Coordinates of C-alpha atoms and ligand atoms in Angstrom, one line a residue:
M1 CA 26.3 -54.6 28.0
D2 CA 23.6 -54.0 25.5
R3 CA 23.6 -55.4 22.1
R4 CA 24.6 -52.2 20.4
T5 CA 27.6 -51.5 22.5
F6 CA 28.5 -55.1 22.3
L7 CA 28.3 -55.1 18.5
E8 CA 30.4 -52.0 18.4
T9 CA 33.1 -53.3 20.6
G10 CA 32.9 -56.6 18.8
M11 CA 33.1 -54.7 15.5
C12 CA 36.4 -53.1 16.2
L13 CA 37.8 -56.4 17.4
G14 CA 36.5 -58.4 14.5
A15 CA 36.9 -55.8 11.9
S16 CA 38.9 -57.9 9.5
F17 CA 36.3 -60.7 9.9
L18 CA 33.4 -58.4 9.1
V19 CA 34.8 -57.0 6.0
G20 CA 35.4 -60.5 4.8
C21 CA 38.2 -62.9 5.6
Q22 CA 41.2 -61.1 4.3
P23 CA 43.7 -63.6 2.9
K24 CA 46.7 -63.8 5.1
D25 CA 50.1 -64.6 3.7
K26 CA 51.2 -68.2 4.3
S27 CA 53.9 -67.4 6.9
Q28 CA 51.4 -65.5 9.0
Q29 CA 49.0 -68.4 8.8
Q30 CA 51.6 -70.9 9.8
K31 CA 52.7 -68.8 12.7
E32 CA 49.2 -68.7 14.0
T33 CA 48.6 -72.4 13.6
M34 CA 51.9 -73.2 15.2
H35 CA 51.5 -70.8 18.0
H36 CA 48.1 -72.3 18.7
Q37 CA 49.1 -75.9 18.6
D38 CA 52.1 -75.3 20.6
H39 CA 50.2 -74.2 23.6
S40 CA 47.2 -76.5 23.3
S41 CA 49.3 -79.6 23.5
H42 CA 50.2 -78.9 27.1
A43 CA 47.2 -76.8 27.8
A44 CA 45.7 -79.6 29.8
A45 CA 48.7 -79.7 32.1
N46 CA 48.5 -76.0 32.9
Q47 CA 45.4 -74.0 32.3
D48 CA 47.3 -70.7 32.7
D49 CA 49.3 -71.5 29.6
K50 CA 46.2 -71.2 27.6
K51 CA 45.6 -67.6 28.6
N52 CA 48.0 -66.1 26.1
I53 CA 47.0 -68.3 23.1
A54 CA 45.9 -66.2 20.2
V55 CA 42.9 -67.8 18.6
P56 CA 42.4 -66.7 15.0
Y57 CA 38.9 -65.7 13.8
T58 CA 39.0 -67.6 10.5
Y59 CA 39.5 -71.1 9.4
Q60 CA 43.0 -72.1 8.5
S61 CA 42.1 -74.2 5.6
P62 CA 39.0 -74.6 3.5
L63 CA 36.2 -76.9 4.6
L64 CA 35.3 -80.1 2.9
E65 CA 32.5 -79.9 0.3
R66 CA 29.3 -81.6 1.1
E67 CA 29.3 -83.7 -2.1
K68 CA 32.5 -85.4 -1.0
F69 CA 31.0 -86.9 2.1
P70 CA 29.1 -90.2 1.4
S71 CA 25.4 -89.9 2.0
H72 CA 22.0 -91.5 1.3
Q73 CA 22.9 -94.8 2.9
P74 CA 20.3 -96.6 5.1
L75 CA 20.4 -95.4 8.7
Q76 CA 22.5 -97.7 10.8
P77 CA 21.4 -98.4 14.4
L78 CA 23.8 -97.2 17.1
K79 CA 26.2 -99.9 18.1
P80 CA 25.6 -101.3 21.6
L81 CA 28.0 -101.4 24.5
L82 CA 27.8 -105.1 25.4
N83 CA 27.0 -106.1 28.9
Q84 CA 29.7 -108.4 30.2
S85 CA 28.0 -109.3 33.4
N86 CA 26.1 -112.5 33.8
T87 CA 24.3 -111.6 37.0
T88 CA 20.8 -110.1 36.7
N89 CA 20.3 -106.4 37.5
S90 CA 23.9 -105.7 36.7
F91 CA 25.6 -104.1 33.7
E92 CA 29.4 -104.3 33.4
A93 CA 31.5 -103.1 30.5
N94 CA 34.8 -101.5 29.5
I95 CA 35.3 -98.3 27.7
E96 CA 38.5 -97.2 26.1
V97 CA 38.9 -93.5 25.4
K98 CA 41.4 -93.2 22.5
P99 CA 42.3 -91.4 19.3
H100 CA 41.0 -93.4 16.4
T101 CA 41.3 -92.9 12.7
L102 CA 38.4 -93.4 10.4
S103 CA 38.0 -92.9 6.8
L104 CA 34.5 -91.4 6.4
V105 CA 35.3 -89.8 3.2
P106 CA 37.0 -91.9 0.6
S107 CA 40.8 -91.3 0.4
L108 CA 40.7 -89.1 3.5
Q109 CA 41.6 -90.1 7.1
T110 CA 40.1 -88.4 10.1
E111 CA 41.5 -88.6 13.6
F112 CA 38.7 -88.7 16.1
F113 CA 38.6 -89.3 19.9
L114 CA 36.3 -92.2 20.3
Y115 CA 34.8 -94.5 22.9
N116 CA 35.9 -98.0 21.9
G117 CA 36.6 -96.7 18.4
I118 CA 32.8 -96.2 17.7
L119 CA 31.6 -93.1 16.0
A120 CA 28.4 -91.7 17.7
G121 CA 29.4 -93.7 20.7
P122 CA 28.6 -97.2 21.9
Q123 CA 25.0 -97.2 23.2
I124 CA 24.4 -98.2 26.8
V125 CA 21.0 -99.7 27.5
V126 CA 20.1 -100.7 31.1
N127 CA 17.1 -101.3 33.2
E128 CA 15.8 -99.4 36.2
G129 CA 17.3 -101.0 39.3
D130 CA 20.5 -102.1 37.6
T131 CA 23.9 -101.6 39.0
V132 CA 26.2 -100.1 36.3
K133 CA 29.9 -100.7 36.5
I134 CA 32.0 -99.3 33.7
K135 CA 35.7 -99.4 33.6
V136 CA 37.1 -96.5 31.6
T137 CA 40.7 -96.4 30.4
N138 CA 42.1 -93.2 29.1
R139 CA 44.4 -93.6 26.2
L140 CA 44.6 -90.0 25.3
T141 CA 47.5 -87.7 26.1
Q142 CA 45.2 -85.5 28.0
P143 CA 42.9 -86.0 31.0
T144 CA 39.3 -87.0 30.5
T145 CA 36.1 -87.8 32.5
I146 CA 32.8 -89.3 31.6
H147 CA 29.8 -87.4 32.7
W148 CA 26.4 -89.2 32.7
H149 CA 24.2 -86.4 31.5
G150 CA 20.8 -86.3 33.2
L151 CA 21.3 -89.4 35.3
P152 CA 20.9 -89.3 39.1
V153 CA 24.3 -90.8 39.8
P154 CA 26.4 -89.9 42.9
S155 CA 28.6 -86.8 42.5
K156 CA 31.8 -88.8 42.8
Q157 CA 30.7 -91.0 39.9
D158 CA 29.5 -88.2 37.7
G159 CA 32.7 -87.3 35.8
N160 CA 33.2 -83.9 37.4
P161 CA 36.3 -82.0 36.3
Q162 CA 37.8 -82.5 39.7
D163 CA 37.8 -86.2 39.1
A164 CA 39.9 -86.5 36.0
I165 CA 41.2 -89.7 34.6
E166 CA 44.8 -88.8 33.9
P167 CA 46.4 -89.8 30.6
Y168 CA 46.9 -93.6 30.5
G169 CA 45.0 -93.9 33.8
S170 CA 41.7 -95.7 34.4
R171 CA 38.8 -95.7 36.8
V172 CA 35.6 -97.5 37.4
Y173 CA 32.3 -95.6 37.3
Q174 CA 29.7 -97.3 39.4
F175 CA 26.1 -96.4 40.2
K176 CA 22.7 -97.9 40.7
L177 CA 19.8 -96.5 38.7
P178 CA 16.7 -95.9 40.9
S179 CA 13.2 -96.7 39.8
G180 CA 11.6 -93.8 38.1
S181 CA 14.8 -93.0 36.2
A182 CA 13.8 -94.6 32.9
G183 CA 14.6 -92.2 30.1
T184 CA 16.9 -91.1 27.3
Y185 CA 20.2 -89.8 28.5
W186 CA 23.7 -89.5 27.2
Y187 CA 27.3 -89.4 28.3
H188 CA 30.2 -87.2 27.2
S189 CA 33.5 -85.8 28.3
H190 CA 33.6 -83.2 31.0
A191 CA 37.3 -82.7 31.4
H192 CA 38.4 -79.3 32.7
G193 CA 39.0 -77.0 29.8
L194 CA 38.7 -79.8 27.3
T195 CA 35.0 -80.5 27.0
S196 CA 34.5 -78.7 23.8
E197 CA 37.4 -80.4 22.0
Q198 CA 36.9 -83.9 23.3
T199 CA 33.2 -83.8 22.5
Y200 CA 33.5 -82.4 19.0
K201 CA 36.1 -85.0 18.3
G202 CA 33.6 -87.7 19.2
L203 CA 33.5 -88.4 22.9
A204 CA 29.8 -88.7 23.3
G205 CA 27.3 -91.6 23.4
S206 CA 23.7 -92.5 24.2
F207 CA 22.4 -94.0 27.4
I208 CA 18.9 -95.5 27.7
V209 CA 17.3 -96.6 30.9
K210 CA 14.3 -98.9 30.5
S211 CA 11.4 -99.6 32.9
K212 CA 9.3 -102.7 33.3
D213 CA 6.1 -100.6 33.6
D214 CA 6.7 -98.8 30.4
P215 CA 3.4 -98.8 28.4
L216 CA 5.3 -98.4 25.2
R217 CA 7.7 -101.2 26.0
D218 CA 6.7 -103.3 23.0
L219 CA 7.0 -100.6 20.3
P220 CA 9.8 -100.9 17.9
E221 CA 12.4 -98.2 18.5
Q222 CA 14.8 -96.2 16.5
H223 CA 17.5 -93.8 17.6
W224 CA 18.7 -90.6 16.1
L225 CA 21.8 -89.2 17.7
I226 CA 22.4 -85.9 16.0
S227 CA 25.9 -84.6 16.0
D228 CA 27.9 -82.0 14.3
L229 CA 31.2 -82.5 12.6
R230 CA 33.6 -80.0 11.0
L231 CA 36.0 -81.4 8.5
D232 CA 38.4 -79.5 6.4
E233 CA 39.3 -80.4 2.8
N234 CA 42.1 -82.7 4.1
G235 CA 39.7 -84.6 6.3
N236 CA 41.0 -83.1 9.5
I237 CA 38.9 -81.8 12.3
P238 CA 40.0 -78.2 12.7
E239 CA 40.4 -76.4 16.0
N240 CA 38.0 -73.8 17.3
T241 CA 38.2 -70.3 15.8
A242 CA 37.5 -67.3 18.0
L243 CA 34.0 -67.2 16.5
D244 CA 33.5 -70.8 17.5
W245 CA 34.4 -70.0 21.1
M246 CA 32.1 -67.0 21.1
N247 CA 29.1 -68.5 19.3
G248 CA 29.6 -72.2 19.9
R249 CA 31.1 -74.5 17.3
E250 CA 29.0 -75.7 14.5
G251 CA 30.3 -78.1 11.8
N252 CA 29.8 -78.3 8.1
F253 CA 28.1 -81.7 8.5
V254 CA 25.1 -82.5 10.7
L255 CA 25.1 -86.2 11.1
I256 CA 22.6 -88.8 12.4
N257 CA 24.3 -91.8 14.0
G258 CA 27.5 -90.6 12.3
Q259 CA 25.9 -90.6 8.8
L260 CA 25.2 -87.8 6.4
E261 CA 21.7 -87.5 5.1
P262 CA 20.8 -91.2 5.7
K263 CA 17.7 -93.0 4.5
I264 CA 15.3 -93.6 7.3
T265 CA 12.3 -95.9 7.2
I266 CA 9.5 -95.5 9.8
K267 CA 7.2 -98.5 9.4
G268 CA 4.3 -97.4 11.6
T269 CA 4.0 -96.6 15.3
E270 CA 7.7 -96.4 16.2
R271 CA 9.3 -94.9 19.3
I272 CA 12.0 -92.6 18.1
R273 CA 14.5 -91.2 20.6
I274 CA 16.4 -88.1 19.5
W275 CA 19.6 -86.7 21.0
N276 CA 21.0 -83.3 20.3
A277 CA 24.7 -84.2 20.9
C278 CA 26.0 -81.2 19.0
N279 CA 28.4 -78.9 20.8
A280 CA 26.4 -75.8 19.9
R281 CA 23.9 -76.3 17.1
Y282 CA 20.3 -75.6 17.9
L283 CA 18.0 -78.1 16.3
R284 CA 14.5 -77.1 15.0
L285 CA 13.4 -80.4 13.5
K286 CA 10.6 -80.9 11.2
I287 CA 9.4 -83.9 9.2
L288 CA 7.8 -82.4 6.2
D289 CA 4.0 -83.2 5.8
C290 CA 4.0 -85.2 9.0
K291 CA 3.0 -84.6 12.6
I292 CA 5.3 -85.1 15.6
I293 CA 3.8 -86.7 18.6
V294 CA 6.0 -86.0 21.6
I295 CA 5.9 -88.9 24.1
G296 CA 9.0 -88.2 26.2
S297 CA 11.6 -85.6 27.2
D298 CA 15.0 -85.6 28.8
G299 CA 13.9 -87.5 31.9
G300 CA 11.5 -90.0 30.3
L301 CA 7.9 -90.3 29.3
L302 CA 5.4 -87.5 29.5
E303 CA 2.0 -88.0 31.1
S304 CA 0.2 -88.0 27.8
P305 CA 1.2 -87.7 24.1
Q306 CA 1.5 -84.1 22.7
N307 CA 1.0 -83.2 19.0
Q308 CA 3.4 -80.8 17.6
E309 CA 4.4 -79.5 14.1
E310 CA 8.1 -79.4 14.9
L311 CA 10.6 -80.2 17.6
F312 CA 13.1 -77.9 19.2
L313 CA 16.3 -79.2 20.9
S314 CA 19.0 -77.0 22.2
P315 CA 22.4 -78.7 22.7
G316 CA 22.1 -81.6 25.2
E317 CA 18.3 -82.0 25.0
R318 CA 16.5 -85.2 24.2
Y319 CA 13.0 -86.1 23.1
E320 CA 11.1 -89.2 22.3
I321 CA 8.6 -89.0 19.5
I322 CA 6.2 -90.9 17.3
V323 CA 5.8 -89.7 13.7
E324 CA 2.3 -89.5 12.3
T325 CA 1.3 -89.4 8.6
S326 CA -2.1 -89.6 6.9
T327 CA -0.7 -91.8 4.1
K328 CA 2.6 -93.5 3.3
R329 CA 5.0 -91.0 1.9
N330 CA 8.6 -90.2 1.0
T331 CA 9.6 -87.0 2.8
H332 CA 12.5 -85.3 4.5
L333 CA 13.7 -84.6 8.0
V334 CA 14.9 -81.0 7.9
L335 CA 16.6 -78.6 10.2
L336 CA 14.7 -75.3 10.1
P337 CA 16.6 -72.0 10.5
Y338 CA 16.8 -70.7 14.1
N339 CA 18.3 -67.4 15.0
R340 CA 20.1 -67.6 18.2
E341 CA 21.7 -64.2 17.8
K342 CA 25.3 -65.1 17.3
M343 CA 27.9 -62.4 17.7
M344 CA 29.5 -60.8 14.7
Q345 CA 27.8 -63.2 12.4
A346 CA 24.8 -62.2 10.4
F347 CA 21.9 -64.7 10.6
E348 CA 21.5 -66.6 7.3
P349 CA 18.2 -68.5 7.3
E350 CA 19.1 -71.9 5.9
T351 CA 17.2 -75.1 5.9
I352 CA 19.3 -78.2 6.0
T353 CA 18.1 -81.7 5.0
L354 CA 19.1 -84.2 7.6
A355 CA 17.6 -87.4 6.2
E356 CA 15.3 -88.9 3.6
V357 CA 12.4 -90.4 5.4
T358 CA 9.8 -93.0 4.2
V359 CA 7.0 -93.0 6.7
S360 CA 3.9 -95.1 7.0
P361 CA 0.7 -94.4 9.0
L362 CA 0.4 -95.6 12.6
D363 CA -0.2 -99.3 12.9
K364 CA -0.8 -99.5 16.6
P365 CA -2.7 -97.1 18.9
I366 CA -0.7 -94.8 21.2
P367 CA -1.9 -95.1 24.8
Q368 CA -3.3 -91.8 26.0
K369 CA -1.9 -92.2 29.4
L370 CA 1.8 -92.8 29.5
R371 CA 2.6 -92.3 33.2
E372 CA 2.0 -90.3 36.3
L373 CA 4.9 -87.8 36.9
P374 CA 5.9 -87.0 40.4
P375 CA 4.0 -84.0 41.8
L376 CA 5.4 -80.5 41.8
E377 CA 6.5 -79.7 45.4
T378 CA 6.4 -76.4 47.1
P379 CA 9.9 -74.8 46.9
Q380 CA 11.5 -74.0 50.2
E381 CA 14.4 -71.9 48.8
T382 CA 14.9 -69.7 45.9
K383 CA 18.2 -69.3 43.9
H384 CA 19.0 -66.7 41.3
I385 CA 21.2 -67.4 38.4
V386 CA 22.2 -64.7 35.9
Y387 CA 24.0 -65.3 32.6
T388 CA 26.0 -62.3 31.3
E389 CA 28.5 -61.6 28.5
V390 CA 31.3 -59.1 28.8
M391 CA 33.5 -58.2 25.9
N392 CA 37.0 -57.7 27.3
H393 CA 39.8 -56.6 25.2
S394 CA 43.0 -56.8 27.2
E395 CA 45.5 -54.5 25.4
G396 CA 49.2 -55.1 25.1
H397 CA 49.3 -58.9 25.0
G398 CA 52.1 -58.4 22.6
H399 CA 50.8 -61.0 20.2
D400 CA 52.2 -60.7 16.7
D401 CA 49.1 -62.4 15.5
M402 CA 46.8 -59.8 17.2
Q403 CA 47.9 -57.4 14.5
G404 CA 45.1 -56.7 12.1
M405 CA 42.8 -58.2 14.7
S406 CA 42.9 -61.6 13.1
A407 CA 42.9 -63.3 16.5
M408 CA 41.6 -63.0 20.0
S409 CA 43.4 -64.0 23.2
M410 CA 42.2 -67.0 25.0
Q411 CA 42.2 -64.9 28.2
D412 CA 39.6 -62.5 26.7
L413 CA 37.5 -65.4 25.6
Q414 CA 37.7 -67.0 29.0
N415 CA 36.3 -63.9 30.8
M416 CA 33.5 -63.4 28.4
F417 CA 30.7 -65.6 29.5
L418 CA 29.8 -65.4 33.2
I419 CA 27.4 -66.9 35.7
N420 CA 26.5 -64.5 38.5
G421 CA 29.4 -62.3 37.4
K422 CA 32.0 -65.1 37.6
T423 CA 33.9 -67.5 35.4
Y424 CA 34.1 -71.1 36.5
D425 CA 36.6 -72.1 39.2
M426 CA 36.8 -75.7 40.2
G427 CA 38.0 -74.8 43.7
R428 CA 35.0 -72.5 44.4
M429 CA 31.5 -73.5 45.6
D430 CA 29.1 -71.0 44.1
L431 CA 25.9 -72.2 45.9
T432 CA 24.9 -74.7 48.5
S433 CA 21.7 -76.7 48.7
K434 CA 20.3 -79.1 51.2
V435 CA 19.7 -82.6 50.0
N436 CA 16.0 -83.4 49.3
V437 CA 14.8 -79.8 49.7
P438 CA 12.8 -78.6 46.7
E439 CA 14.1 -75.3 45.4
K440 CA 13.0 -72.8 42.9
W441 CA 15.8 -71.6 40.6
V442 CA 15.2 -68.4 38.7
I443 CA 17.6 -68.3 35.7
K444 CA 18.0 -65.1 33.8
N445 CA 19.8 -64.8 30.5
D446 CA 20.9 -61.2 30.7
S447 CA 22.7 -61.3 27.4
H448 CA 22.0 -60.8 23.7
M449 CA 22.5 -64.4 22.6
D450 CA 20.6 -67.6 23.4
H451 CA 22.2 -69.8 26.1
N452 CA 20.7 -72.9 27.6
F453 CA 20.9 -74.1 31.2
H454 CA 21.8 -77.6 32.3
L455 CA 21.9 -78.8 35.9
H456 CA 23.7 -82.0 36.9
G457 CA 22.4 -84.8 39.1
T458 CA 18.7 -84.3 38.8
Q459 CA 15.7 -83.6 36.5
F460 CA 13.6 -80.5 37.0
Y461 CA 10.2 -79.1 36.0
V462 CA 10.0 -75.8 34.2
L463 CA 7.5 -73.5 36.0
S464 CA 7.5 -70.5 33.7
H465 CA 9.2 -68.5 31.1
E466 CA 9.3 -64.7 31.1
L467 CA 10.3 -62.7 28.0
N468 CA 9.7 -59.0 27.5
G469 CA 7.3 -58.9 30.5
K470 CA 5.2 -61.8 29.0
V471 CA 4.9 -64.8 31.3
S472 CA 4.1 -68.2 29.8
K473 CA 3.9 -71.7 31.2
P474 CA 5.1 -74.9 29.5
D475 CA 2.4 -76.6 27.4
Y476 CA 2.8 -79.8 29.3
K477 CA 4.5 -81.3 32.3
S478 CA 7.8 -82.9 31.6
L479 CA 11.1 -83.8 33.2
K480 CA 14.0 -81.8 31.9
D481 CA 17.7 -81.4 32.7
T482 CA 18.4 -78.8 30.0
I483 CA 16.3 -75.8 28.9
N484 CA 17.0 -72.9 26.5
L485 CA 16.9 -69.2 27.3
K486 CA 16.4 -66.7 24.6
P487 CA 18.1 -63.3 25.0
Y488 CA 16.8 -61.6 28.2
E489 CA 14.5 -64.5 28.9
T490 CA 14.0 -65.7 32.5
V491 CA 13.1 -69.3 33.2
S492 CA 12.0 -70.6 36.6
I493 CA 12.4 -74.2 37.4
I494 CA 11.8 -76.4 40.4
C495 CA 14.4 -78.9 41.3
K496 CA 15.5 -81.2 44.2
Q497 CA 18.9 -82.9 44.6
Q498 CA 18.6 -86.3 46.1
L499 CA 22.3 -87.0 46.6
T500 CA 25.0 -84.9 48.3
G501 CA 28.1 -83.6 46.7
I502 CA 29.3 -81.2 44.0
R503 CA 26.9 -80.6 41.1
L504 CA 27.7 -78.5 38.1
F505 CA 25.4 -76.2 36.2
H506 CA 26.2 -74.5 33.0
C507 CA 25.3 -73.4 29.5
H508 CA 25.4 -76.5 27.3
V509 CA 26.9 -74.7 24.3
L510 CA 30.0 -76.6 25.1
E511 CA 32.4 -73.8 24.1
H512 CA 30.7 -71.6 26.6
E513 CA 30.9 -74.3 29.3
N514 CA 34.5 -74.7 28.4
L515 CA 35.2 -71.0 28.6
G516 CA 33.7 -70.9 32.1
M517 CA 30.0 -70.3 31.8
M518 CA 29.7 -72.9 34.5
A519 CA 29.3 -72.9 38.3
Q520 CA 29.1 -75.4 41.2
L521 CA 26.5 -76.3 43.6
N522 CA 27.5 -78.1 46.8
V523 CA 24.6 -80.3 48.0
L524 CA 24.9 -80.9 51.8
E525 CA 23.3 -83.3 54.2
Ligands
LIG1 CU1 25.9 -82.7 29.3 CU2 27.7 -80.8 32.4 O1 26.9 -81.7 30.9
LIG2 CU1 25.1 -83.1 32.6
LIG3 CU1 26.0 -70.3 26.1

């Protein structure tokens, strides 16, 4: 569907939204809220129940004002997940997944879902060659899984939706990290139909794999895990609106390590690892009056440092950088506007200050050679992936709340974002690959909005981008597991799965993933 038809169809659906959010009377509002909650509480048990849920377009209560949220505190490091093993080359720990109430805003309580009660997640740091054994206990009333985003772990250990940890159940995730896997990863919920909610409520954390031959091993490090939180004026985390489902959910607060506009001090040559752990927010980062030297991407170090003015991270991506300044200065880390062509929402170019930064000039040289990346192999197979959007409007759902088009049915939403014409089905294998065979994947975004592409189980190289007939190559070689696609852009990658089993691939705007813009690869012997 082209943009125009799309907008028109969208327009008739979203008319009330476009002309401004018409105030609904209280009883109607309550009905919507109740109706919604009713279903979502047992949605996990039966996905079909969800189909008839009416999802309102607008927020049910006003959002919390920025001034109320404490800010300008020194940036706190991410809290570590302590290694309880006393054998070498082994990491053992427990994670409890549970609802946890925090008071981030004075006099308001917010109920999150957290790993070990830690906002921005306990950080896991291990070495290449380590065996990792993590016991996860689920204390939620809904199933969950932990997916180790970007790590080459066996399929059965990778938190696929098929392998849910039931409410009050537990399991052990166990894997060994091969050499060459050093890098900046993360972990988050991948529960069927619940990834969006569980992640925006806090189920995400960082995961670093270190290597003994790292030339930057001795540099001081700091970590910026960027997440997105929506709080209403009562301190509650509201549910997704229909627009959140369509465009991906963004919050009214963009946080670093769980803090609003913290004070960051960069004392010289520091290795800074950055995560985009937002459900849907695209990050165009800039440190005003400074240069960014990129040293690593999703899958670890680059071959050599790369100078950039700004850094772009779509949801799920990571980078390692060093910040360069000619003189000591007080400046800001900002989020520049990025138009990802949301539906039914006009683009408002807005620059958001993420942190106050005091930065000093480099005090140690940066090695010009960081590492040798594995060579690009010749692909032996080619696969084609196409992202599309379809606006369905199933009539006659008989929803009271559909009157005045103040809501959309979950069913319509669930059939909106497709991969190769289909919505996700856990029981269906969409593609098969042979283990250890290099393949070229040609991914086309045949839709009017940005979507990114993430493949489980491996890192890949981007070969080329094609947009409006113009072909370009990446500026430098880097290992990636997530890559953005602008509207109508085609990206070609080369990848190779080194382990058998089911691997998911999807758009990492988690609402799209959750609605079914996801598919499965079966990797065979
Ligand atoms: Cu970080 Cu399947 O995702
Ligand atoms: Cu992943
Ligand atoms: Cu998407």
